[in-house]
Every structure is written in structure tokens, then in C-alpha cells.
């Protein structure tokens, strides 16, 4: 009885409790210092143009308030990547409703929009990525399911696949058919969407509202009569460009006076939005402000003038000094010529025999710290592919087309390895003269080739196995 009362109170007050800041920072730019730009994503009901906010900058122990910041917004709409995570229902009626919902969203989208779908249930997992409007309409049909008894575990698996799909322009929506489920611990950490909010469409239950509280976004009651119109209104507003806050740093005239590497910015709105970030003006900007400052400009110019006068005086005195005897320079030149001949007889012509005389030689000697004979005897391949043998996506093939291919658990890696034990930049494969060389990028767990940890760059051969953490790739080449 006590548990039922507590659950009722939570569900009753959850719309207020689940509210998160309606503002999300998309980007920051201080490259044009003293002008600083903040790009903030807002919501239609809370436009930033009508919002009261405060910006403070801190340097060391001193804090100053930013005066007269400007709020700007670029005209027009931007293309949006709509990502839908759809749980297949067990009845034809709810699947048809979800299908109509998806199709209406696609039809109201922009011409340059693109879509990604993940359909999931206990017995189903279908991923459709980067579809244009026409293909999205044909794929937007929610398949049937035999059951949804493991919704929490299924959601955990689905969110693990989001890293390779989400972009900065993604509009992430989750459509849940299950009326009650338990959130897995992985989703409670709030790290599964790269900072993007989630729009949750489903039944009003604790887990759905908890997702909105953790990740931000909006909750849309699937039983509401205005569900579609409300969702489309917010979806249309998301197409607008983010609001830009532009201001001049209050430290622009004297930021160089203290030995402080960075400036901290605190932004806070009246609706609870709050964030902090730091930046450091570039070296060129710092020099420009230092030199143009009245307290530095005059002493600096005076010092440079004195140095110039001293240099001119020394040059004038040097021109009046007697030079060496006429035959001395010629004797020195002959001596240098004799030394050069002896050096060439002992060591050979260093210019023509050096690898630096040949661009190909430079490339090998600098980028391939392996034995030259071993390198020349190695197999040469035109094409190469990595095939995942063990890991989260067995059978996945990744062709190696670039001169340098980075493997790691980070967005900037060429081959993204979804393994928590793998560094963001773990290993690298370089193609040199049609040989493929494997490097370990000083990773924590190390890189293994055919079960042995590599301590130096190793040349790859067909059917070699590369291990990074718990993920194993097979190197195929021809």
C-alpha cells in the first residue's frame, strides 16, 4: 500500500520533477577574441530572444559581468538528421498508429532532411541509416513483434548502436510501446546520446519520464489527442538555426596583466539553464592586445628603438674594421675543399647516397622504423580490409583506403571500436609502398598481433589477427 501511494505521487508530480533546462549549448567560439560567441539551442515556448540571462567571466580570483550581450539568429532552416528508435508493438493497431506517426513526421520534414530508424523488440532489431525522404517513407513501416518482456535490456542494446548514427544535427526520438519497464543502469548515467536530448513518445510511466529527466527533451503522451500536432510543432522549430549570443570580453583590455592561462565563462538563465566553460585567447590575439596596450606599447617601442640604434652602431663599426688579408679567404676556401674531398673518400657522397636525396627514401626512413630488409621482403598488397572476428559487430567489414587509418573508441577514429577497454586513439595502420604497418599509439591495454603484444611497428600479412581490448579484427589483403 505504501509503495502504491509513493508511485502515485511520483507519477503525479513527475511533469514538474522531470523538467530540465530548455537550453542546450551546441557550440562555443572564442577565436575572434575579444568577441566571444555562444550557440545555444532553445525551444519554441522559451525563445532565447525573450529570455533573461546573465554571463560572467572570471580570471583568477576576479569576476566581471558581461554588459550588453547580443542575441542573433541566422535566417532560414537547417537540414536535420531525424533518428527514431521505435519499439515494435504486439498488436496490429498500435503498429499501424506508429507507422502513420512516422510517415506524417517525414512528410512534414525539409527537402534536405535525412532519417535513421532502429526498430527493436525481444525478437527484432532492424537498423536503417541515412535515408532521404523518399526512402524513409518506404522504410517507415513498423514491423510486428511477438513480445516485449525485456524492454530495458533491449533499450540498452539499441543505445549502444547510436554512436555510429548520431550527429550534431540529430533530432533523437524514442517511441516506446511497452506500458511499463525498468531502465537499465547504463542509461541512468546520462552518457548514451553524446549530450543530445531525447524526445520520448509513449505511455506516462516512471521510466519514460525518468529518461526525459536524465537526458532532457520532451515527453509526448501517446494517448494525447494533440500528440502529432505538438510533436510536429517542436520538430519544425528544431529546424531553425541555434540562437547566437555574441559579446565582448570584459577582460579584453587587461587580461594579460596576470599570469592566468584561461578565462572561465558562467552562463545562467532565469529558467534554470546553467553551464560553464573555459577558453584561452590565441597567442596572436594575446600579442596584439599586449602590444597595443598603452602600458606596454610605449615601453616596447622605446626598447625596440634602442636595440635598433645599437644594431646600427655595431654594423657601422664592423664596416670600418680592417678585413683579413686578400689571400686568407682563398686559403680557407681551399682548405674547406680539401676537407670535403677527404670526407667523401671516407664516407661516400652523403648527398646522393642519403635517403633524403630520394623522396621515397625519406618516406620509408622517417615513417617506417623497421628493418629495411624486412620491409622490402614483405608482401605488397593493393587492397586491404579489416573484418571483425570478435566484438559487438562480428562480421563487420571496414576497408582500408587511407594512407593512415586510426582505430579507437572515439568519434575521431577512422574505425570506431565500441569497446570500453579500448583507448580513443588506440592503434594505427599506415600504408607505405603497398605494405601495411601496424602501430600501437601508446594505448593502456596494448595492441596484439596474432596473440602477441607489439612493442614496435609490425608489418601486416594476410589473415593476421589484430586484438584491441576484447575486439579482434582479421586483416585480409590482396
GROMACS .gro file of C-alpha atoms in nm:
model
  478
    1UNK     CA    1   0.000   0.000   0.000
    2UNK     CA    2   0.279   0.241   0.094
    3UNK     CA    3   0.462   0.162  -0.231
    4UNK     CA    4   0.148   0.225  -0.437
    5UNK     CA    5   0.095   0.567  -0.275
    6UNK     CA    6   0.459   0.661  -0.336
    7UNK     CA    7   0.441   0.556  -0.702
    8UNK     CA    8   0.120   0.756  -0.747
    9UNK     CA    9   0.282   1.069  -0.604
   10UNK     CA   10   0.587   1.027  -0.828
   11UNK     CA   11   0.375   0.994  -1.141
   12UNK     CA   12   0.156   1.289  -1.039
   13UNK     CA   13   0.442   1.528  -0.979
   14UNK     CA   14   0.676   1.391  -1.247
   15UNK     CA   15   0.598   1.658  -1.512
   16UNK     CA   16   0.748   1.918  -1.279
   17UNK     CA   17   1.022   1.697  -1.138
   18UNK     CA   18   1.134   1.579  -1.481
   19UNK     CA   19   1.184   1.928  -1.621
   20UNK     CA   20   1.538   2.002  -1.733
   21UNK     CA   21   1.690   2.319  -1.871
   22UNK     CA   22   1.529   2.407  -2.207
   23UNK     CA   23   1.865   2.536  -2.332
   24UNK     CA   24   2.147   2.325  -2.474
   25UNK     CA   25   2.487   2.461  -2.574
   26UNK     CA   26   2.570   2.347  -2.927
   27UNK     CA   27   2.899   2.529  -2.982
   28UNK     CA   28   3.137   2.793  -2.844
   29UNK     CA   29   3.382   3.011  -3.036
   30UNK     CA   30   3.645   3.245  -2.892
   31UNK     CA   31   3.874   3.252  -3.196
   32UNK     CA   32   3.776   3.616  -3.268
   33UNK     CA   33   3.866   3.739  -2.919
   34UNK     CA   34   3.763   3.976  -2.764
   35UNK     CA   35   3.440   3.878  -2.942
   36UNK     CA   36   3.303   3.555  -2.790
   37UNK     CA   37   3.016   3.356  -2.946
   38UNK     CA   38   2.787   3.103  -2.778
   39UNK     CA   39   2.547   2.895  -2.990
   40UNK     CA   40   2.252   2.775  -2.781
   41UNK     CA   41   1.962   2.551  -2.884
   42UNK     CA   42   1.635   2.673  -2.734
   43UNK     CA   43   1.269   2.567  -2.753
   44UNK     CA   44   0.971   2.733  -2.917
   45UNK     CA   45   0.797   2.805  -2.586
   46UNK     CA   46   1.122   2.951  -2.442
   47UNK     CA   47   1.294   3.150  -2.722
   48UNK     CA   48   1.629   3.289  -2.616
   49UNK     CA   49   1.540   3.632  -2.760
   50UNK     CA   50   1.291   3.679  -2.474
   51UNK     CA   51   1.497   3.509  -2.204
   52UNK     CA   52   1.666   3.682  -1.910
   53UNK     CA   53   2.018   3.552  -1.866
   54UNK     CA   54   2.345   3.656  -1.705
   55UNK     CA   55   2.701   3.600  -1.828
   56UNK     CA   56   3.005   3.633  -1.605
   57UNK     CA   57   3.371   3.591  -1.689
   58UNK     CA   58   3.631   3.501  -1.428
   59UNK     CA   59   4.008   3.527  -1.444
   60UNK     CA   60   4.188   3.405  -1.138
   61UNK     CA   61   4.004   3.545  -0.836
   62UNK     CA   62   3.840   3.833  -1.027
   63UNK     CA   63   3.488   3.807  -1.175
   64UNK     CA   64   3.326   4.055  -1.413
   65UNK     CA   65   2.975   4.072  -1.560
   66UNK     CA   66   2.928   4.088  -1.937
   67UNK     CA   67   2.744   4.402  -2.045
   68UNK     CA   68   2.504   4.428  -2.340
   69UNK     CA   69   2.530   4.081  -2.497
   70UNK     CA   70   2.355   4.044  -2.832
   71UNK     CA   71   2.119   3.761  -2.929
   72UNK     CA   72   2.126   3.682  -3.301
   73UNK     CA   73   1.977   3.406  -3.513
   74UNK     CA   74   2.058   3.309  -3.869
   75UNK     CA   75   1.762   3.324  -4.105
   76UNK     CA   76   1.622   3.013  -4.272
   77UNK     CA   77   1.625   2.647  -4.174
   78UNK     CA   78   1.900   2.391  -4.145
   79UNK     CA   79   1.885   2.024  -4.251
   80UNK     CA   80   1.805   1.787  -3.966
   81UNK     CA   81   1.902   1.425  -3.912
   82UNK     CA   82   1.597   1.262  -3.751
   83UNK     CA   83   1.679   0.946  -3.555
   84UNK     CA   84   1.382   0.735  -3.444
   85UNK     CA   85   1.410   0.443  -3.202
   86UNK     CA   86   1.081   0.253  -3.242
   87UNK     CA   87   0.971  -0.039  -3.029
   88UNK     CA   88   0.756  -0.276  -3.232
   89UNK     CA   89   0.421  -0.346  -3.070
   90UNK     CA   90   0.243  -0.677  -3.033
   91UNK     CA   91  -0.082  -0.559  -3.192
   92UNK     CA   92  -0.158  -0.452  -3.546
   93UNK     CA   93  -0.343  -0.143  -3.422
   94UNK     CA   94  -0.051   0.012  -3.234
   95UNK     CA   95   0.196  -0.071  -3.513
   96UNK     CA   96  -0.030   0.097  -3.768
   97UNK     CA   97  -0.060   0.403  -3.542
   98UNK     CA   98   0.319   0.425  -3.506
   99UNK     CA   99   0.361   0.384  -3.882
  100UNK     CA  100   0.120   0.672  -3.952
  101UNK     CA  101   0.302   0.884  -3.694
  102UNK     CA  102   0.640   0.826  -3.863
  103UNK     CA  103   0.504   0.896  -4.210
  104UNK     CA  104   0.347   1.227  -4.102
  105UNK     CA  105   0.676   1.339  -3.949
  106UNK     CA  106   0.864   1.251  -4.268
  107UNK     CA  107   0.611   1.428  -4.489
  108UNK     CA  108   0.642   1.747  -4.283
  109UNK     CA  109   1.023   1.745  -4.293
  110UNK     CA  110   1.252   1.955  -4.513
  111UNK     CA  111   1.381   1.850  -4.853
  112UNK     CA  112   1.739   1.816  -4.724
  113UNK     CA  113   1.646   1.623  -4.410
  114UNK     CA  114   1.758   1.263  -4.372
  115UNK     CA  115   1.645   0.986  -4.140
  116UNK     CA  116   1.766   0.683  -3.945
  117UNK     CA  117   1.542   0.416  -3.791
  118UNK     CA  118   1.608   0.144  -3.535
  119UNK     CA  119   1.315  -0.097  -3.492
  120UNK     CA  120   1.354  -0.321  -3.188
  121UNK     CA  121   1.174  -0.573  -2.968
  122UNK     CA  122   1.253  -0.905  -2.799
  123UNK     CA  123   1.277  -1.082  -3.135
  124UNK     CA  124   1.366  -0.794  -3.368
  125UNK     CA  125   1.649  -0.546  -3.434
  126UNK     CA  126   1.647  -0.361  -3.768
  127UNK     CA  127   1.873  -0.061  -3.840
  128UNK     CA  128   1.813   0.174  -4.134
  129UNK     CA  129   2.064   0.461  -4.158
  130UNK     CA  130   2.091   0.788  -4.353
  131UNK     CA  131   1.776   0.764  -4.564
  132UNK     CA  132   1.645   1.051  -4.775
  133UNK     CA  133   1.275   1.144  -4.759
  134UNK     CA  134   1.165   0.909  -5.036
  135UNK     CA  135   1.349   0.606  -4.899
  136UNK     CA  136   1.246   0.693  -4.544
  137UNK     CA  137   0.877   0.689  -4.643
  138UNK     CA  138   0.915   0.343  -4.792
  139UNK     CA  139   1.103   0.213  -4.483
  140UNK     CA  140   0.873   0.377  -4.226
  141UNK     CA  141   0.661   0.070  -4.159
  142UNK     CA  142   0.675  -0.062  -3.805
  143UNK     CA  143   0.703  -0.444  -3.812
  144UNK     CA  144   0.515  -0.668  -3.574
  145UNK     CA  145   0.662  -0.830  -3.265
  146UNK     CA  146   0.598  -1.147  -3.065
  147UNK     CA  147   0.661  -0.977  -2.729
  148UNK     CA  148   0.827  -0.700  -2.527
  149UNK     CA  149   0.928  -0.861  -2.199
  150UNK     CA  150   1.287  -0.729  -2.195
  151UNK     CA  151   1.239  -0.365  -2.290
  152UNK     CA  152   1.514  -0.237  -2.058
  153UNK     CA  153   1.780  -0.474  -2.192
  154UNK     CA  154   1.669  -0.407  -2.550
  155UNK     CA  155   1.698  -0.030  -2.496
  156UNK     CA  156   2.049  -0.077  -2.358
  157UNK     CA  157   2.150  -0.261  -2.676
  158UNK     CA  158   1.984  -0.002  -2.902
  159UNK     CA  159   2.158   0.292  -2.735
  160UNK     CA  160   2.494   0.121  -2.782
  161UNK     CA  161   2.441   0.142  -3.158
  162UNK     CA  162   2.374   0.517  -3.151
  163UNK     CA  163   2.740   0.624  -3.151
  164UNK     CA  164   2.780   0.548  -3.520
  165UNK     CA  165   2.449   0.717  -3.612
  166UNK     CA  166   2.418   1.043  -3.414
  167UNK     CA  167   2.550   1.374  -3.545
  168UNK     CA  168   2.532   1.730  -3.415
  169UNK     CA  169   2.219   1.788  -3.627
  170UNK     CA  170   2.039   1.478  -3.494
  171UNK     CA  171   1.686   1.503  -3.352
  172UNK     CA  172   1.657   1.191  -3.136
  173UNK     CA  173   1.313   1.043  -3.066
  174UNK     CA  174   1.218   0.726  -2.878
  175UNK     CA  175   0.879   0.565  -2.941
  176UNK     CA  176   0.804   0.306  -2.669
  177UNK     CA  177   0.508   0.071  -2.697
  178UNK     CA  178   0.559  -0.100  -2.360
  179UNK     CA  179   0.337   0.038  -2.084
  180UNK     CA  180   0.583  -0.044  -1.803
  181UNK     CA  181   0.952  -0.135  -1.798
  182UNK     CA  182   1.268  -0.082  -1.592
  183UNK     CA  183   1.554   0.139  -1.706
  184UNK     CA  184   1.893  -0.036  -1.717
  185UNK     CA  185   2.176   0.114  -1.512
  186UNK     CA  186   2.371   0.207  -1.826
  187UNK     CA  187   2.103   0.451  -1.942
  188UNK     CA  188   2.079   0.613  -1.598
  189UNK     CA  189   2.430   0.753  -1.632
  190UNK     CA  190   2.316   1.000  -1.899
  191UNK     CA  191   2.608   0.928  -2.134
  192UNK     CA  192   2.437   0.738  -2.414
  193UNK     CA  193   2.340   1.024  -2.650
  194UNK     CA  194   2.655   1.241  -2.672
  195UNK     CA  195   2.471   1.520  -2.490
  196UNK     CA  196   2.166   1.522  -2.719
  197UNK     CA  197   1.818   1.534  -2.561
  198UNK     CA  198   1.561   1.259  -2.617
  199UNK     CA  199   1.203   1.315  -2.728
  200UNK     CA  200   1.007   1.029  -2.566
  201UNK     CA  201   0.671   0.922  -2.713
  202UNK     CA  202   0.488   0.663  -2.507
  203UNK     CA  203   0.277   0.587  -2.203
  204UNK     CA  204   0.304   0.813  -1.898
  205UNK     CA  205   0.513   0.587  -1.677
  206UNK     CA  206   0.808   0.631  -1.446
  207UNK     CA  207   1.079   0.508  -1.686
  208UNK     CA  208   0.972   0.732  -1.975
  209UNK     CA  209   0.964   1.039  -1.752
  210UNK     CA  210   1.296   0.940  -1.598
  211UNK     CA  211   1.457   0.930  -1.945
  212UNK     CA  212   1.340   1.286  -2.011
  213UNK     CA  213   1.468   1.399  -1.672
  214UNK     CA  214   1.813   1.248  -1.729
  215UNK     CA  215   1.866   1.343  -2.094
  216UNK     CA  216   1.638   1.647  -2.135
  217UNK     CA  217   1.399   1.677  -2.427
  218UNK     CA  218   1.020   1.644  -2.414
  219UNK     CA  219   0.769   1.378  -2.319
  220UNK     CA  220   0.471   1.321  -2.551
  221UNK     CA  221   0.180   1.117  -2.419
  222UNK     CA  222   0.087   0.865  -2.686
  223UNK     CA  223  -0.275   0.874  -2.567
  224UNK     CA  224  -0.299   1.253  -2.607
  225UNK     CA  225  -0.526   1.383  -2.884
  226UNK     CA  226  -0.278   1.655  -2.983
  227UNK     CA  227   0.027   1.426  -2.988
  228UNK     CA  228   0.108   1.467  -3.358
  229UNK     CA  229   0.048   1.843  -3.377
  230UNK     CA  230   0.257   1.910  -3.066
  231UNK     CA  231   0.544   1.692  -3.186
  232UNK     CA  232   0.543   1.847  -3.535
  233UNK     CA  233   0.545   2.199  -3.387
  234UNK     CA  234   0.857   2.125  -3.182
  235UNK     CA  235   1.012   1.936  -3.474
  236UNK     CA  236   0.960   2.235  -3.705
  237UNK     CA  237   1.120   2.475  -3.454
  238UNK     CA  238   1.425   2.248  -3.427
  239UNK     CA  239   1.493   2.318  -3.795
  240UNK     CA  240   1.574   2.681  -3.711
  241UNK     CA  241   1.936   2.770  -3.655
  242UNK     CA  242   2.058   2.784  -3.297
  243UNK     CA  243   2.048   3.124  -3.126
  244UNK     CA  244   2.383   3.302  -3.113
  245UNK     CA  245   2.489   3.504  -2.809
  246UNK     CA  246   2.769   3.744  -2.901
  247UNK     CA  247   2.955   3.965  -2.656
  248UNK     CA  248   3.290   4.136  -2.595
  249UNK     CA  249   3.501   4.002  -2.311
  250UNK     CA  250   3.516   4.240  -2.012
  251UNK     CA  251   3.885   4.142  -1.975
  252UNK     CA  252   3.983   4.248  -2.327
  253UNK     CA  253   4.198   4.544  -2.217
  254UNK     CA  254   4.389   4.388  -1.929
  255UNK     CA  255   4.361   4.009  -1.945
  256UNK     CA  256   4.738   3.986  -1.991
  257UNK     CA  257   4.822   4.153  -1.659
  258UNK     CA  258   4.802   3.832  -1.455
  259UNK     CA  259   4.969   3.501  -1.526
  260UNK     CA  260   4.642   3.314  -1.595
  261UNK     CA  261   4.614   3.065  -1.880
  262UNK     CA  262   4.237   3.073  -1.932
  263UNK     CA  263   3.916   3.267  -1.877
  264UNK     CA  264   3.609   3.096  -1.731
  265UNK     CA  265   3.258   3.177  -1.856
  266UNK     CA  266   2.944   3.117  -1.644
  267UNK     CA  267   2.611   3.143  -1.828
  268UNK     CA  268   2.285   3.127  -1.630
  269UNK     CA  269   1.923   3.184  -1.733
  270UNK     CA  270   1.616   3.263  -1.528
  271UNK     CA  271   1.468   2.922  -1.618
  272UNK     CA  272   1.747   2.723  -1.459
  273UNK     CA  273   1.971   2.682  -1.761
  274UNK     CA  274   2.333   2.694  -1.648
  275UNK     CA  275   2.669   2.594  -1.789
  276UNK     CA  276   3.037   2.676  -1.750
  277UNK     CA  277   3.324   2.657  -1.995
  278UNK     CA  278   3.676   2.795  -2.025
  279UNK     CA  279   3.872   2.938  -2.314
  280UNK     CA  280   4.215   3.083  -2.378
  281UNK     CA  281   4.279   3.364  -2.630
  282UNK     CA  282   4.520   3.263  -2.904
  283UNK     CA  283   4.887   3.362  -2.897
  284UNK     CA  284   4.845   3.609  -3.184
  285UNK     CA  285   4.549   3.773  -3.008
  286UNK     CA  286   4.745   3.798  -2.686
  287UNK     CA  287   5.043   3.960  -2.859
  288UNK     CA  288   4.820   4.207  -3.040
  289UNK     CA  289   4.648   4.319  -2.722
  290UNK     CA  290   4.971   4.332  -2.526
  291UNK     CA  291   5.149   4.542  -2.788
  292UNK     CA  292   4.856   4.780  -2.835
  293UNK     CA  293   4.805   4.836  -2.464
  294UNK     CA  294   4.918   5.190  -2.363
  295UNK     CA  295   5.104   5.048  -2.064
  296UNK     CA  296   5.309   4.820  -2.287
  297UNK     CA  297   5.316   4.989  -2.626
  298UNK     CA  298   5.538   5.289  -2.543
  299UNK     CA  299   5.798   5.096  -2.337
  300UNK     CA  300   5.811   4.825  -2.604
  301UNK     CA  301   5.860   5.073  -2.889
  302UNK     CA  302   6.128   5.256  -2.691
  303UNK     CA  303   6.311   4.930  -2.622
  304UNK     CA  304   6.297   4.830  -2.990
  305UNK     CA  305   6.430   5.171  -3.096
  306UNK     CA  306   6.723   5.138  -2.858
  307UNK     CA  307   6.801   4.790  -2.992
  308UNK     CA  308   6.783   4.921  -3.349
  309UNK     CA  309   7.025   5.204  -3.273
  310UNK     CA  310   7.268   4.965  -3.103
  311UNK     CA  311   7.250   4.731  -3.402
  312UNK     CA  312   7.317   5.013  -3.649
  313UNK     CA  313   7.610   5.133  -3.441
  314UNK     CA  314   7.766   4.785  -3.431
  315UNK     CA  315   7.715   4.744  -3.805
  316UNK     CA  316   7.880   5.080  -3.873
  317UNK     CA  317   8.179   4.988  -3.658
  318UNK     CA  318   8.211   4.650  -3.828
  319UNK     CA  319   8.232   4.809  -4.171
  320UNK     CA  320   8.524   5.021  -4.055
  321UNK     CA  321   8.726   4.727  -3.923
  322UNK     CA  322   9.007   4.608  -4.148
  323UNK     CA  323   8.923   4.285  -4.329
  324UNK     CA  324   9.151   3.984  -4.340
  325UNK     CA  325   9.437   3.976  -4.588
  326UNK     CA  326   9.326   3.918  -4.950
  327UNK     CA  327   9.479   3.570  -4.968
  328UNK     CA  328   9.337   3.444  -4.637
  329UNK     CA  329   8.979   3.385  -4.760
  330UNK     CA  330   9.109   3.194  -5.061
  331UNK     CA  331   9.326   2.972  -4.836
  332UNK     CA  332   9.023   2.900  -4.614
  333UNK     CA  333   8.815   2.806  -4.919
  334UNK     CA  334   9.085   2.568  -5.049
  335UNK     CA  335   9.115   2.410  -4.704
  336UNK     CA  336   8.739   2.350  -4.692
  337UNK     CA  337   8.756   2.190  -5.039
  338UNK     CA  338   9.033   1.953  -4.928
  339UNK     CA  339   8.834   1.859  -4.616
  340UNK     CA  340   8.526   1.785  -4.833
  341UNK     CA  341   8.729   1.552  -5.060
  342UNK     CA  342   8.868   1.359  -4.762
  343UNK     CA  343   8.519   1.330  -4.611
  344UNK     CA  344   8.375   1.191  -4.937
  345UNK     CA  345   8.659   0.935  -4.970
  346UNK     CA  346   8.591   0.808  -4.616
  347UNK     CA  347   8.209   0.811  -4.612
  348UNK     CA  348   8.096   0.841  -4.973
  349UNK     CA  349   7.883   1.108  -5.135
  350UNK     CA  350   7.646   1.179  -4.849
  351UNK     CA  351   7.404   1.380  -5.059
  352UNK     CA  352   7.343   1.124  -5.333
  353UNK     CA  353   7.359   0.821  -5.103
  354UNK     CA  354   7.137   0.975  -4.836
  355UNK     CA  355   6.772   0.873  -4.826
  356UNK     CA  356   6.692   1.245  -4.827
  357UNK     CA  357   6.805   1.261  -5.191
  358UNK     CA  358   6.511   1.039  -5.280
  359UNK     CA  359   6.159   1.135  -5.169
  360UNK     CA  360   6.066   0.769  -5.148
  361UNK     CA  361   6.365   0.708  -4.924
  362UNK     CA  362   6.263   0.988  -4.694
  363UNK     CA  363   5.913   0.845  -4.668
  364UNK     CA  364   6.037   0.500  -4.567
  365UNK     CA  365   6.314   0.603  -4.334
  366UNK     CA  366   6.101   0.854  -4.145
  367UNK     CA  367   5.772   0.671  -4.121
  368UNK     CA  368   5.880   0.305  -4.104
  369UNK     CA  369   6.109   0.232  -3.807
  370UNK     CA  370   6.157  -0.132  -3.912
  371UNK     CA  371   6.445  -0.315  -4.069
  372UNK     CA  372   6.482  -0.217  -4.435
  373UNK     CA  373   6.542  -0.575  -4.548
  374UNK     CA  374   6.232  -0.690  -4.360
  375UNK     CA  375   6.030  -0.414  -4.524
  376UNK     CA  376   6.148  -0.494  -4.879
  377UNK     CA  377   6.082  -0.868  -4.827
  378UNK     CA  378   5.728  -0.811  -4.701
  379UNK     CA  379   5.416  -0.886  -4.906
  380UNK     CA  380   5.284  -0.592  -5.111
  381UNK     CA  381   4.906  -0.553  -5.133
  382UNK     CA  382   4.681  -0.328  -5.338
  383UNK     CA  383   4.366  -0.365  -5.126
  384UNK     CA  384   4.308  -0.441  -4.760
  385UNK     CA  385   4.006  -0.489  -4.533
  386UNK     CA  386   3.951  -0.537  -4.160
  387UNK     CA  387   3.687  -0.800  -4.071
  388UNK     CA  388   3.565  -0.802  -3.711
  389UNK     CA  389   3.602  -1.153  -3.571
  390UNK     CA  390   3.513  -1.085  -3.207
  391UNK     CA  391   3.335  -0.785  -3.057
  392UNK     CA  392   2.998  -0.615  -3.078
  393UNK     CA  393   2.965  -0.639  -3.457
  394UNK     CA  394   3.109  -0.974  -3.573
  395UNK     CA  395   3.142  -0.994  -3.948
  396UNK     CA  396   3.155  -0.617  -3.996
  397UNK     CA  397   3.399  -0.523  -4.274
  398UNK     CA  398   3.596  -0.199  -4.284
  399UNK     CA  399   3.801  -0.129  -4.599
  400UNK     CA  400   4.137   0.045  -4.554
  401UNK     CA  401   4.156   0.315  -4.819
  402UNK     CA  402   4.351   0.594  -4.649
  403UNK     CA  403   4.725   0.627  -4.606
  404UNK     CA  404   4.669   0.631  -4.230
  405UNK     CA  405   4.377   0.455  -4.059
  406UNK     CA  406   4.323   0.512  -3.686
  407UNK     CA  407   4.145   0.252  -3.469
  408UNK     CA  408   3.993   0.351  -3.135
  409UNK     CA  409   3.688   0.408  -2.917
  410UNK     CA  410   3.642   0.773  -3.020
  411UNK     CA  411   3.441   0.970  -3.273
  412UNK     CA  412   3.757   1.098  -3.446
  413UNK     CA  413   3.887   0.746  -3.517
  414UNK     CA  414   3.852   0.610  -3.871
  415UNK     CA  415   3.749   0.269  -3.733
  416UNK     CA  416   3.530   0.314  -3.424
  417UNK     CA  417   3.578   0.022  -3.183
  418UNK     CA  418   3.285   0.009  -2.939
  419UNK     CA  419   3.483  -0.137  -2.653
  420UNK     CA  420   3.529   0.043  -2.317
  421UNK     CA  421   3.875  -0.112  -2.274
  422UNK     CA  422   3.996   0.049  -2.598
  423UNK     CA  423   4.151   0.398  -2.598
  424UNK     CA  424   4.000   0.678  -2.810
  425UNK     CA  425   4.304   0.652  -3.037
  426UNK     CA  426   4.439   0.303  -2.975
  427UNK     CA  427   4.626   0.188  -3.286
  428UNK     CA  428   4.705   0.296  -3.640
  429UNK     CA  429   4.760   0.121  -3.974
  430UNK     CA  430   4.978   0.300  -4.228
  431UNK     CA  431   5.009   0.209  -4.594
  432UNK     CA  432   5.365   0.261  -4.721
  433UNK     CA  433   5.466   0.137  -5.066
  434UNK     CA  434   5.175  -0.111  -5.064
  435UNK     CA  435   5.288  -0.254  -4.729
  436UNK     CA  436   5.058  -0.216  -4.430
  437UNK     CA  437   5.227  -0.139  -4.097
  438UNK     CA  438   5.055  -0.164  -3.757
  439UNK     CA  439   5.142   0.085  -3.480
  440UNK     CA  440   5.032   0.093  -3.116
  441UNK     CA  441   4.952   0.453  -3.010
  442UNK     CA  442   5.078   0.408  -2.652
  443UNK     CA  443   4.745   0.253  -2.553
  444UNK     CA  444   4.659   0.145  -2.198
  445UNK     CA  445   4.583  -0.218  -2.278
  446UNK     CA  446   4.824  -0.254  -2.567
  447UNK     CA  447   4.776  -0.382  -2.922
  448UNK     CA  448   4.822  -0.752  -3.001
  449UNK     CA  449   4.917  -0.912  -3.332
  450UNK     CA  450   4.840  -1.284  -3.356
  451UNK     CA  451   4.820  -1.302  -2.976
  452UNK     CA  452   5.150  -1.122  -2.909
  453UNK     CA  453   5.174  -0.766  -2.780
  454UNK     CA  454   5.353  -0.542  -3.027
  455UNK     CA  455   5.635  -0.332  -2.886
  456UNK     CA  456   5.730  -0.172  -3.217
  457UNK     CA  457   5.563  -0.122  -3.557
  458UNK     CA  458   5.491  -0.454  -3.730
  459UNK     CA  459   5.423  -0.533  -4.094
  460UNK     CA  460   5.083  -0.695  -4.159
  461UNK     CA  461   5.021  -1.006  -4.368
  462UNK     CA  462   4.702  -1.163  -4.498
  463UNK     CA  463   4.497  -1.340  -4.224
  464UNK     CA  464   4.682  -1.161  -3.939
  465UNK     CA  465   4.465  -1.109  -3.628
  466UNK     CA  466   4.470  -0.768  -3.456
  467UNK     CA  467   4.339  -0.754  -3.096
  468UNK     CA  468   4.231  -0.431  -2.924
  469UNK     CA  469   4.079  -0.496  -2.582
  470UNK     CA  470   3.810  -0.761  -2.633
  471UNK     CA  471   3.770  -0.682  -3.003
  472UNK     CA  472   3.954  -0.888  -3.266
  473UNK     CA  473   3.993  -0.799  -3.635
  474UNK     CA  474   4.120  -1.020  -3.916
  475UNK     CA  475   4.341  -0.841  -4.169
  476UNK     CA  476   4.260  -0.952  -4.526
  477UNK     CA  477   4.459  -0.821  -4.820
  478UNK     CA  478   4.529  -0.899  -5.183
   0.00000   0.00000   0.00000
